[in-house]
Coordinates of C-alpha atoms and ligand atoms in Angstrom, one line a residue:
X1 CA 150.1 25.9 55.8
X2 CA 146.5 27.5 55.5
X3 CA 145.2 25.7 52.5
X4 CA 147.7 23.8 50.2
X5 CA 145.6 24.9 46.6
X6 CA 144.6 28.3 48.1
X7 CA 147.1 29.8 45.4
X8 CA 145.7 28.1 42.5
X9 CA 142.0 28.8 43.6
X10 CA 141.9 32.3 44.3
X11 CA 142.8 35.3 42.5
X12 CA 144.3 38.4 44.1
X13 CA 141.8 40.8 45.0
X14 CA 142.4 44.0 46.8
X15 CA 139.6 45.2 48.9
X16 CA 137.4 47.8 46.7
X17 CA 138.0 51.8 46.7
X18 CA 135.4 54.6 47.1
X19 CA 134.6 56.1 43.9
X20 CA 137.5 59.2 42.6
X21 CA 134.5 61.3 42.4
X22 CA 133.4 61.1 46.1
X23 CA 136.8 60.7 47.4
X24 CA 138.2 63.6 45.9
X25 CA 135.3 65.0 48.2
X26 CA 136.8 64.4 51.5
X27 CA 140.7 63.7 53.0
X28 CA 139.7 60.5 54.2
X29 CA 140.8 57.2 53.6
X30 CA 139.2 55.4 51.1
X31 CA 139.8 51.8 50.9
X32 CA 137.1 49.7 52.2
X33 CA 137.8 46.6 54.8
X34 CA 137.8 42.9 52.8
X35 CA 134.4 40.9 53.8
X36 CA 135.5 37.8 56.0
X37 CA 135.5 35.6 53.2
X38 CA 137.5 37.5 50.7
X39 CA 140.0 37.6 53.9
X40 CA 140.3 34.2 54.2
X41 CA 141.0 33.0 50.5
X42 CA 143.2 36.1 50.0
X43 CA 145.3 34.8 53.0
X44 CA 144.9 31.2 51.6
X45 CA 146.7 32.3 48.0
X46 CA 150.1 32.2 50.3
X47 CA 151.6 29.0 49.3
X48 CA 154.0 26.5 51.1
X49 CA 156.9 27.9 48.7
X50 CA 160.5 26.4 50.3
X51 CA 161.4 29.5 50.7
X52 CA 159.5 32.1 51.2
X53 CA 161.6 35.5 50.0
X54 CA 158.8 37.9 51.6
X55 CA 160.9 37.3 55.1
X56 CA 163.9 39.0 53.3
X57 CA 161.8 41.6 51.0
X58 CA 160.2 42.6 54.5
X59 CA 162.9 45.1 56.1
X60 CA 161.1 44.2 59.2
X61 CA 161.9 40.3 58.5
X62 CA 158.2 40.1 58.9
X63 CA 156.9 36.6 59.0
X64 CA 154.7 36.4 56.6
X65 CA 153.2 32.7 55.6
X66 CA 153.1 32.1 59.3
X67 CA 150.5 34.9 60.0
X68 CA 148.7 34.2 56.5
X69 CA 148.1 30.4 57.9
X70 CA 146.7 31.8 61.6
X71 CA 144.3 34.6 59.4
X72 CA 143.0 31.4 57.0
X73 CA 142.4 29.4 60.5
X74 CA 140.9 32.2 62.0
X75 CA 143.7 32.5 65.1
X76 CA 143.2 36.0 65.6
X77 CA 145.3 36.1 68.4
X78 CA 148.4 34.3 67.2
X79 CA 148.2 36.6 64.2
X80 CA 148.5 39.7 66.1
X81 CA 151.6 38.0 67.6
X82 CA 152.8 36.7 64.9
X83 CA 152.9 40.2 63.4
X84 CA 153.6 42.2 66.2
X85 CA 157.0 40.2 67.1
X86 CA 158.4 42.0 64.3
X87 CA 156.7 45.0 63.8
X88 CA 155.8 47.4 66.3
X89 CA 153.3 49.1 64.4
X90 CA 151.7 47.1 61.0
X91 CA 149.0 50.2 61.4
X92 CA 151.1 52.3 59.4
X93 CA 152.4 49.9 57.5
X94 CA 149.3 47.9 56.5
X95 CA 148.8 51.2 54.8
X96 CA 151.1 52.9 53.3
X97 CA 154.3 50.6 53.0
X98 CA 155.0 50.5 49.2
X99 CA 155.5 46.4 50.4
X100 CA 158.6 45.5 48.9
X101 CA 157.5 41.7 50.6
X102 CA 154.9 41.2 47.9
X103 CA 157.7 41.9 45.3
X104 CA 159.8 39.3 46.9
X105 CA 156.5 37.2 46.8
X106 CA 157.2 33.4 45.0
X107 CA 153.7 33.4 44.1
X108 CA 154.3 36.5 42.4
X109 CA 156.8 34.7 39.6
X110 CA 153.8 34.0 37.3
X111 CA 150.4 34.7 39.4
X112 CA 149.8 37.7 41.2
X113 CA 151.9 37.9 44.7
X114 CA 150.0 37.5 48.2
X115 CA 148.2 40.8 49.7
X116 CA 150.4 40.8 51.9
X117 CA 150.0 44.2 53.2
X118 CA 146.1 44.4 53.1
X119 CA 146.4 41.2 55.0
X120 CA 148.4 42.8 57.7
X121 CA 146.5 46.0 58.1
X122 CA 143.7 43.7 58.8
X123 CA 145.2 41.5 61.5
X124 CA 146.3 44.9 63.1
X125 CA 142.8 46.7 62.9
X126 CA 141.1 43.4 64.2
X127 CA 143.5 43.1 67.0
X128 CA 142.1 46.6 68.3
X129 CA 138.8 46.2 67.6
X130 CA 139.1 42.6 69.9
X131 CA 141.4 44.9 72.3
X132 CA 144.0 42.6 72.1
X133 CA 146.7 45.6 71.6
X134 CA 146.6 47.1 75.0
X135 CA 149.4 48.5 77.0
X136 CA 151.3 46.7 78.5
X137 CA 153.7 48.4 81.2
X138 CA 156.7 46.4 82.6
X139 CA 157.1 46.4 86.5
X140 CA 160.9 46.0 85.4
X141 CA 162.6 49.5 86.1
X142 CA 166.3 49.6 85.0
X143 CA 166.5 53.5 86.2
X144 CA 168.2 54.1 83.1
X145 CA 166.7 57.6 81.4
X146 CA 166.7 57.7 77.2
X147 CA 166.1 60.7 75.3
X148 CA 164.7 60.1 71.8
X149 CA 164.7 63.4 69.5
X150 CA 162.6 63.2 66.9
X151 CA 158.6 61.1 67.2
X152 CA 158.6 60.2 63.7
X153 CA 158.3 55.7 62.9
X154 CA 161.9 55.7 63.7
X155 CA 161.5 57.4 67.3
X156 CA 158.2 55.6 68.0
X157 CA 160.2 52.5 67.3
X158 CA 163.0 53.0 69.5
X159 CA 160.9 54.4 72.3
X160 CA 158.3 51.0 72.3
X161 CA 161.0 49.3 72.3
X162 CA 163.0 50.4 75.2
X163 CA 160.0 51.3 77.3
X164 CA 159.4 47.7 77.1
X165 CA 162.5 46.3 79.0
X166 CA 162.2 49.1 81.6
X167 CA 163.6 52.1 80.7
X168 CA 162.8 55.7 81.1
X169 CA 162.0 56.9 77.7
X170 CA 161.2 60.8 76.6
X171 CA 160.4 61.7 73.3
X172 CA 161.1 65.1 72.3
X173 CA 159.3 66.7 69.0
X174 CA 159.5 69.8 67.3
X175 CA 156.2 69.7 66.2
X176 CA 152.6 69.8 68.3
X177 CA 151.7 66.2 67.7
X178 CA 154.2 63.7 67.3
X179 CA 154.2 61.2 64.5
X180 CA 157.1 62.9 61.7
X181 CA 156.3 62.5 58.7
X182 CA 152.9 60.6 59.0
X183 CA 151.1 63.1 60.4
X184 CA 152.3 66.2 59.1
X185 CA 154.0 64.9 55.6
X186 CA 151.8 62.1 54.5
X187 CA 148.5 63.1 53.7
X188 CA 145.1 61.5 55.4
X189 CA 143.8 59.6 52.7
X190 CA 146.7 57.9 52.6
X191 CA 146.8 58.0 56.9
X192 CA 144.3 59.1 59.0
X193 CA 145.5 60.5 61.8
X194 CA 143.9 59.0 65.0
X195 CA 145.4 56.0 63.5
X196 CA 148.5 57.7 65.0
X197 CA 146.6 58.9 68.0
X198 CA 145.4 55.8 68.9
X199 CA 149.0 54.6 69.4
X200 CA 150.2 57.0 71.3
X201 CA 147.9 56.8 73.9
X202 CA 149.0 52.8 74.3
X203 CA 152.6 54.1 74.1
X204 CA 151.9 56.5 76.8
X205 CA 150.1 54.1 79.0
X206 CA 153.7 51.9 78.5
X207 CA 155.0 55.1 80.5
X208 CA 156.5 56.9 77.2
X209 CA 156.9 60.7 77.7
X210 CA 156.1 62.9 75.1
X211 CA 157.3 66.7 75.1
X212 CA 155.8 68.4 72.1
X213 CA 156.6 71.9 70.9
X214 CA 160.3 71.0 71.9
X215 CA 163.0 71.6 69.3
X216 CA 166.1 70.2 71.0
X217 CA 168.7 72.8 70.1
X218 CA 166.6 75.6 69.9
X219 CA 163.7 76.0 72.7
X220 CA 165.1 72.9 74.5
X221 CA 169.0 73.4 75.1
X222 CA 171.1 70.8 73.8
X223 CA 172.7 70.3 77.2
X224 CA 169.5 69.1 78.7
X225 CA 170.6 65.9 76.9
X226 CA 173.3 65.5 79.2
X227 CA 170.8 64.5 82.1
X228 CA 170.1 61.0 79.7
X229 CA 172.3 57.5 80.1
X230 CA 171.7 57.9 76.1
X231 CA 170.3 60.1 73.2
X232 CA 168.5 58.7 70.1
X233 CA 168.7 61.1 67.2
X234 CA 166.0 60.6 64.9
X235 CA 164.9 63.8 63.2
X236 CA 164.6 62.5 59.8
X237 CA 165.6 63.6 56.3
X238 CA 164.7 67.4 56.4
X239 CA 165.9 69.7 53.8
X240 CA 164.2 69.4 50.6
X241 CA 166.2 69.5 47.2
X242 CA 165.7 72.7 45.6
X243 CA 165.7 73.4 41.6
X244 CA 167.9 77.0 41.1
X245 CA 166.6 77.9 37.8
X246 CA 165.5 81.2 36.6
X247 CA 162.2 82.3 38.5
X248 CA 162.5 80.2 41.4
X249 CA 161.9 83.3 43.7
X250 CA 158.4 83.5 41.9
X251 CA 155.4 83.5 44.3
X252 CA 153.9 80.0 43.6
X253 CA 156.8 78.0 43.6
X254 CA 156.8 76.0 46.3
X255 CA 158.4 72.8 48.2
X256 CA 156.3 70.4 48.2
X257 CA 156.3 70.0 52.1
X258 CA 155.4 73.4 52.2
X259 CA 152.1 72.6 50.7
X260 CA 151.6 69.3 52.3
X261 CA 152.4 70.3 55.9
X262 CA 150.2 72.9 56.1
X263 CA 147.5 71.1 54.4
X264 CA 147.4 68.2 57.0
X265 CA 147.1 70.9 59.6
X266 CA 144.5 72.0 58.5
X267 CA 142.7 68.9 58.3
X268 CA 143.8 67.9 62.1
X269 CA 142.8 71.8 63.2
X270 CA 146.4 72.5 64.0
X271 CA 146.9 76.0 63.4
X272 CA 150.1 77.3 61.1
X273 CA 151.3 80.5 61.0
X274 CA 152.7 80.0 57.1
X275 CA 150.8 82.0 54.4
X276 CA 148.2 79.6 52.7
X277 CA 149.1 77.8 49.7
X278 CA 146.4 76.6 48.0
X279 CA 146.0 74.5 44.3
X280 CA 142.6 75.7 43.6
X281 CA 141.4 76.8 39.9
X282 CA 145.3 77.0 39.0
X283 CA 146.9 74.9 36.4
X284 CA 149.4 72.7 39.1
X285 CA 152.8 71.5 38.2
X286 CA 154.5 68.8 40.3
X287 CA 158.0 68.4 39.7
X288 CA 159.6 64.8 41.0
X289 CA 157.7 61.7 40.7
X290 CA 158.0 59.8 43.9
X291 CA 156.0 59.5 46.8
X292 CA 155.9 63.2 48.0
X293 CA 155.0 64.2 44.3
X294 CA 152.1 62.3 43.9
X295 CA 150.8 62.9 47.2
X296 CA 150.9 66.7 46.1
X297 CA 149.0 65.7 43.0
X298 CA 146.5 64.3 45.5
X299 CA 146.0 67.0 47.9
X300 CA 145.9 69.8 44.6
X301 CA 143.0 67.6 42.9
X302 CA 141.4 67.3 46.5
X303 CA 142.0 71.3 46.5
X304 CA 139.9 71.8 43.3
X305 CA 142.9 72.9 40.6
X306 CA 142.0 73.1 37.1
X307 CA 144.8 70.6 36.2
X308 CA 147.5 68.4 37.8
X309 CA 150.9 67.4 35.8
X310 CA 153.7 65.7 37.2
X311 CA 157.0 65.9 35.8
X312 CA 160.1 63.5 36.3
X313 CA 163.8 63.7 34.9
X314 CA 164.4 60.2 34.8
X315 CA 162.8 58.1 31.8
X316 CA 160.1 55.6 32.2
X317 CA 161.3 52.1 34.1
X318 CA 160.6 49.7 31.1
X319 CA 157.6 47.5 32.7
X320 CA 159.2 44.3 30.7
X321 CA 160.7 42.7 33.6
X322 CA 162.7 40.6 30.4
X323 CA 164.6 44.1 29.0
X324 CA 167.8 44.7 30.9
X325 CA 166.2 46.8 33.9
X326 CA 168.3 49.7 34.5
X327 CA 169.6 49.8 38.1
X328 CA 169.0 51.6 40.5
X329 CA 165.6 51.0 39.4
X330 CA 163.3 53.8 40.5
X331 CA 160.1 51.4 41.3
X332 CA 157.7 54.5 42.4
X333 CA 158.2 56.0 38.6
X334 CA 156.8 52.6 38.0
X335 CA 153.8 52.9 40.1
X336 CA 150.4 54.2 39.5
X337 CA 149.6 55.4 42.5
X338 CA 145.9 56.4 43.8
X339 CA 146.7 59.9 43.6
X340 CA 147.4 59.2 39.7
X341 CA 143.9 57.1 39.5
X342 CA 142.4 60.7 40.4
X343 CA 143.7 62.4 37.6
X344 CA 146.9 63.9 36.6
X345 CA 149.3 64.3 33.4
X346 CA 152.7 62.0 34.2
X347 CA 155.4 63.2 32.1
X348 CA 159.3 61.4 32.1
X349 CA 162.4 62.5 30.8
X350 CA 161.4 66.1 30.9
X351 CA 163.6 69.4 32.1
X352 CA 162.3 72.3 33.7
X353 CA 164.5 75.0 32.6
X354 CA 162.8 78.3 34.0
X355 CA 159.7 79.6 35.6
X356 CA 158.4 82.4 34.2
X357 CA 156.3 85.1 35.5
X358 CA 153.5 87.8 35.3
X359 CA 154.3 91.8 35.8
X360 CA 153.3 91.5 39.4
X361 CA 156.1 87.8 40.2
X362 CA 153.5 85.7 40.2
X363 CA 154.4 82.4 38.4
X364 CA 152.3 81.9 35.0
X365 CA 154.4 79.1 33.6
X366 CA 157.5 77.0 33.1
X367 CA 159.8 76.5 30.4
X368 CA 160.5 73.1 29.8
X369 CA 162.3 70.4 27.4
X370 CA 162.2 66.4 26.5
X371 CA 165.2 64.9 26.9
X372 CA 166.6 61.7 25.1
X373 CA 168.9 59.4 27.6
X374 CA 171.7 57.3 26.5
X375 CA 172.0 54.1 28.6
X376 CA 175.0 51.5 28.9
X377 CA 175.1 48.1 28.1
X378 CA 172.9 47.2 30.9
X379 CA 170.3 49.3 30.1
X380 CA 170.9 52.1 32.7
X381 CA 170.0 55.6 31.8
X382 CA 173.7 57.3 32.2
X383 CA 173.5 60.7 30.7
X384 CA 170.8 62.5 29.0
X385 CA 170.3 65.5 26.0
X386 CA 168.2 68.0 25.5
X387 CA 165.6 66.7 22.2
X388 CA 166.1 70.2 20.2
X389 CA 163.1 71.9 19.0
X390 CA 161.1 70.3 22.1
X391 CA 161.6 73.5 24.5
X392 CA 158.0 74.8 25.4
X393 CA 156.3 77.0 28.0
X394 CA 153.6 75.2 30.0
X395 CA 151.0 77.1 32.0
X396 CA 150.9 76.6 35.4
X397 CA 150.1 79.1 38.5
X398 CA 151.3 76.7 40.8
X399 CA 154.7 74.3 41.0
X400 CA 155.6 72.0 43.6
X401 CA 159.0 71.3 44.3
X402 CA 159.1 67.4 45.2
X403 CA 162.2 66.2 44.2
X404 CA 163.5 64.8 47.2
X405 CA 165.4 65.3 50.6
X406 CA 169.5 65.7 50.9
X407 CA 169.9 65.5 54.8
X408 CA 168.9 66.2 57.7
X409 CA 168.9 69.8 58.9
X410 CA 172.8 70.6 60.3
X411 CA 172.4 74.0 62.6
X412 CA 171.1 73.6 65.7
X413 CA 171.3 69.9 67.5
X414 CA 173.6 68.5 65.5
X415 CA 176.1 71.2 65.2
X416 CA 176.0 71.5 69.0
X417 CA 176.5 68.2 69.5
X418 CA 179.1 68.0 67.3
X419 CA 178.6 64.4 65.5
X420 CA 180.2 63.1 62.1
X421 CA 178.4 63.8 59.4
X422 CA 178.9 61.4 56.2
X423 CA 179.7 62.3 52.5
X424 CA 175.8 62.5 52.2
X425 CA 175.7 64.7 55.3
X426 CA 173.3 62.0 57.2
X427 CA 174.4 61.5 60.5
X428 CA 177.3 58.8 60.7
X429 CA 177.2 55.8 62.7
X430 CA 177.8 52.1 61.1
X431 CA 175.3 50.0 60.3
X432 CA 174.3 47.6 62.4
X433 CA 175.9 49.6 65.0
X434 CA 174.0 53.0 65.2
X435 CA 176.4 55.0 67.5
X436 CA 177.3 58.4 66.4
X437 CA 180.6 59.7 67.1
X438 CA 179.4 61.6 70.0
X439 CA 179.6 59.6 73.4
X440 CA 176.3 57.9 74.2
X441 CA 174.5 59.5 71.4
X442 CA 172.8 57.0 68.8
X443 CA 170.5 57.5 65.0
X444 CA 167.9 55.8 63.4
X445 CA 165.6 56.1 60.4
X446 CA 166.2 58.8 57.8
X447 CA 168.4 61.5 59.6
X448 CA 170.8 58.3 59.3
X449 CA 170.2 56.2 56.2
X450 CA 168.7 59.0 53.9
X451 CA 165.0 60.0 52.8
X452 CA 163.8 56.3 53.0
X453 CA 160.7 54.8 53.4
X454 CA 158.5 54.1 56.9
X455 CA 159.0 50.4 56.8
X456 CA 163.0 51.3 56.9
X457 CA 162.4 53.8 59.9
X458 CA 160.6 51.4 62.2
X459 CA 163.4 48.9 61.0
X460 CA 165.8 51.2 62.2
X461 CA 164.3 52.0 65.1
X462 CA 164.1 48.8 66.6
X463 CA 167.8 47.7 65.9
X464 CA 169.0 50.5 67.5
X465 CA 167.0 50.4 70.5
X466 CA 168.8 46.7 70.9
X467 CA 172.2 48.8 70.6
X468 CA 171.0 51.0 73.1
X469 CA 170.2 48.7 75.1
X470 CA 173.2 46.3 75.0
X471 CA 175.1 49.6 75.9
X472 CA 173.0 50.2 79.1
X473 CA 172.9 46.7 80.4
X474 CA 175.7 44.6 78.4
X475 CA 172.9 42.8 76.9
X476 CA 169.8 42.7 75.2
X477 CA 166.6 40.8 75.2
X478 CA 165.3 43.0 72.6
X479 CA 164.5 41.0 69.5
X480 CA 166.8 41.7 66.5
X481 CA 165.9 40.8 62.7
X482 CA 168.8 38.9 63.0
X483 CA 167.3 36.4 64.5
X484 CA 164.8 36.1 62.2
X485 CA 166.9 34.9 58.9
Ligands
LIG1 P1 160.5 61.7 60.3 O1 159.2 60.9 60.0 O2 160.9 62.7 59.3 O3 160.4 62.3 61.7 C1 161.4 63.1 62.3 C2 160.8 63.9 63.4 O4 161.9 64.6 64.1 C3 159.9 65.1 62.9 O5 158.7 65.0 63.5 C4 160.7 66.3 63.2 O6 159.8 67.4 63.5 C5 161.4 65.9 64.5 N1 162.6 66.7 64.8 C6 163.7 66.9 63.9 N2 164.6 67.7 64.6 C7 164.2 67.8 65.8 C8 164.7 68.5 67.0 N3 165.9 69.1 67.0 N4 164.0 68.5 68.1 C9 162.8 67.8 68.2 N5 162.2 67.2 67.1 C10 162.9 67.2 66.0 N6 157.3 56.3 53.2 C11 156.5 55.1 53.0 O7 156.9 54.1 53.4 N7 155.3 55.2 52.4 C12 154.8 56.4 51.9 O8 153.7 56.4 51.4 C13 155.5 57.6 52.1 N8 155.0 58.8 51.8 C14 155.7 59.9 52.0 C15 155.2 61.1 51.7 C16 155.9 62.3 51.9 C17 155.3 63.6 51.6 C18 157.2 62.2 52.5 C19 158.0 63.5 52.7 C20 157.8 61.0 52.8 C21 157.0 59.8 52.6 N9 157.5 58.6 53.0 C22 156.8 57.5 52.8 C23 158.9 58.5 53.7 C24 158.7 58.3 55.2 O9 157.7 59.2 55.6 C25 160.0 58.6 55.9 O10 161.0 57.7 55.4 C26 159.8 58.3 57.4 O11 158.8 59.1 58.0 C27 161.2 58.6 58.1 O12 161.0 58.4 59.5 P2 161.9 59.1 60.6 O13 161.3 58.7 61.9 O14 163.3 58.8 60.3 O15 161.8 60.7 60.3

């Protein structure tokens, strides 16, 4: 280990932020880079603790004291590797991974937990600056062709992986640019987008294909998949939940990814052809509180509205860890976010019973009520009521719908390919397993496990390339978590 008293020394400290009023200026990232020293004690707090939980908290089975004791030496190298031999991309992670390790943190019992993730996004970045991540293309050629549909983490995942013991890999995306979700749902001041850029371009010098503006089922026929030894489905989580109250058909109600998308387009100059939605001067109302909510409550105050509120169904997680916590705990209602540092109203246990509109359908406000919840004897909230005499109308001009995904879309591919679908409609295959029901046709990230998180995806992703590959060759020298624990 790094430095046996590191944890009772130093404090956590997370690297400083620009200021809300200059950041709110700009869609760029915002968090400054930790000074050498404050690197090195942070990665000294990480404590010889038996057992260190973080390995498990990490979906990735990250291995995280190891590469906290080669940052405190200053092994640069061995850190990158140490990082990189479970996770093909701590980039993405390093930023915007909600780092369920640092909950699983011993340290974090009664001090604060490691910074775990700042830690890794600076390994990552240093690594490129020092060009230690460079492609690396394998003379091994199996002749084997995968398809991959889908570029988001969980088909980046899959396709570094397999490129790497010799396959021939294509990606296929809908979209222009590849990247899912962390280029076109995320927004750049969480993710900057030559961040994605920058690994694509190693990716591609691996010998990955990219076909862009390719929706596999619809300008790309289905039985072009045919050509491939296998098909990787990994299209993600899609179609948004919707609220069907009175005035949904209003003009300003919107999803949320209708908002977001488009607005992350415009920032990368990738032109749209959807009518503008914009949050400026209008009262904005953000229904859901997870991540895609307060990411729209970021992009509307970065838009100029007059005010932001957020609204969420579910009551307020109690933040004494010694009450009965209800279960399934919903840790981002939890969570200030920085979106929420930049100003917005955060309501819970609220109803949105109707939108209500102007002569001309434009939405003006929203009816809403408090509601009470009743809990069981663990503490769970079960089944709520409406408080009486706490309807009210709220103005708002704008309302974002962020309330969550259902499944992935069902016409088109998957239809045609005909694969099982499970009582959640995600595509089923078992876990650990990864194989649809159609022959030679395998999932990953959300379009299999639900709306999820990008740490999950790139999880995901590399587990089922290993299936993949054990079905090509009868074996695999891909790693596997597994191994890990
Ligand atoms: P996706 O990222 O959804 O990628 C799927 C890709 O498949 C898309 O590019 C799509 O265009 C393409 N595709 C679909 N069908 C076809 C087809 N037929 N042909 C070709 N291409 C196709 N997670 C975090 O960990 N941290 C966060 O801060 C966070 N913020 C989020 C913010 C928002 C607004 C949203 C919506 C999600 C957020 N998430 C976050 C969740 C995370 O982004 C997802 O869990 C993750 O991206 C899922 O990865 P995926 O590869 O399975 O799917």
């Amino acid at each position: 280990m790094g430095k046996p008293t590191g944890f009772k020394e130093f404090e956590r400290l997370l690297p400083k932020k620009e200021a809300v009023a200059s950041r709110k200026k700009t869609y760029n990232e915002f968090v400054h880079a930790y000074s050498d020293d404050e690197l090195n004690d942070q990665a000294a707090r990480c404590m010889n603790c038996g057992i260190p939980f973080c390995h498990s908290g990490c979906p990735l089975g990250n291995v995280i004291p190891e590469f906290n004791d080669a940052v405190y030496d200053g092994k640069w190298e061995e850190a990158y590797r140490i990082l990189v031999s479970t996770n093909n991309f701590p980039e993405f992670t390093g930023r915007i991974c909600p780092a369920p390790c640092e909950s699983a943190c011993v340290l974090g019992i009664n001090r604060s937990p490691v910074a775990i993730e700042e830690i890794e996004k600076h390994i990552i970045e240093i690594a490129f600056k020092r060009e230690f991540v460079k492609a690396r293309p394998t003379h091994l050629k199996t002749g084997k062709r995968v398809a991959v549909v889908g570029s988001g983490p969980a088909g980046l995942a899959v396709a570094a992986q397999l490129i790497k013991v010799g396959h021939e890999v294509t990606v296929y995306e809908r979209d222009d640019k590849p990247g899912g979700l962390l280029r076109y749902g995320i927004p750049d001041f969480k993710l900057e987008k030559w961040v994605i850029d920058r690994r694509i371009k190693v990716m591609e010098e691996e010998g990955v294909i990219f076909r862009c503006n390719a929706e596999v089922g619809k300008n790309v026929p289905t039985s072009e998949l045919q050509a491939y030894d296998a098909v990787v489905l990994a299209g993600g989580s899609t179609i948004p939940r919707n609220l069907n109250i009175p005035g949904r058909e209003l003009k300003g109600v919107y999803f949320a990814m209708e908002f977001l998308k488009q607005q992350n387009k415009r920032v990368g100059n990738s032109p749209f052809t959807e009518e503008n939605v914009w949050a400026t001067d209008k009262h904005v109302l953000v229904i859901g509180g997870g991540d895609t909510g307060s990411d729209c409550v970021g992009t509307s105050n970065r838009h100029g509205a007059k005010s932001v509120t957020q609204f969420e169904l579910m009551p307020q997680p109690s933040k004494n860890r010694t009450e009965a916590m209800p279960w399934p705990t919903y840790p981002m209602l939890l969570k200030t976010t920085t979106s929420h540092e930049e100003g917005c109203n955060r309501f819970w246990s609220i109803s949105t019973k109707a939108f209500i509109g102007d002569d001309n359908g434009n939405l003006k406000s929203a009816r809403v009520v408090d509601l009470e919840w009743e809990r069981d004897h663990l503490g769970r909230p079960v089944k709520f009521a409406e408080v009486s005499g706490s309807e009210r109308e709220i103005p708002c001009e704008l309302a974002l719908l962020a309330m969550g995904f259902l499944h992935p879309q069902h016409d088109g591919l998957l239809q045609q390919l005909g694969v099982e679908l499970d009582e959640r409609g995600n595509v089923r295959a078992l876990e650990g397993a990864y194989q649809t029901s159609a022959d030679k046709v395998f999932v990953a990230g959300d379009m299999r496990r639900g709306q999820s998180l990008v740490v999950w995806a790139i999880s995901e992703g590399r587990e089922c390339a290993r299936k993949v590959d054990e079905y090509l060759m009868g074996y695999s020298e891909l790693e596997s978590k597994d191994a890990v624990f």
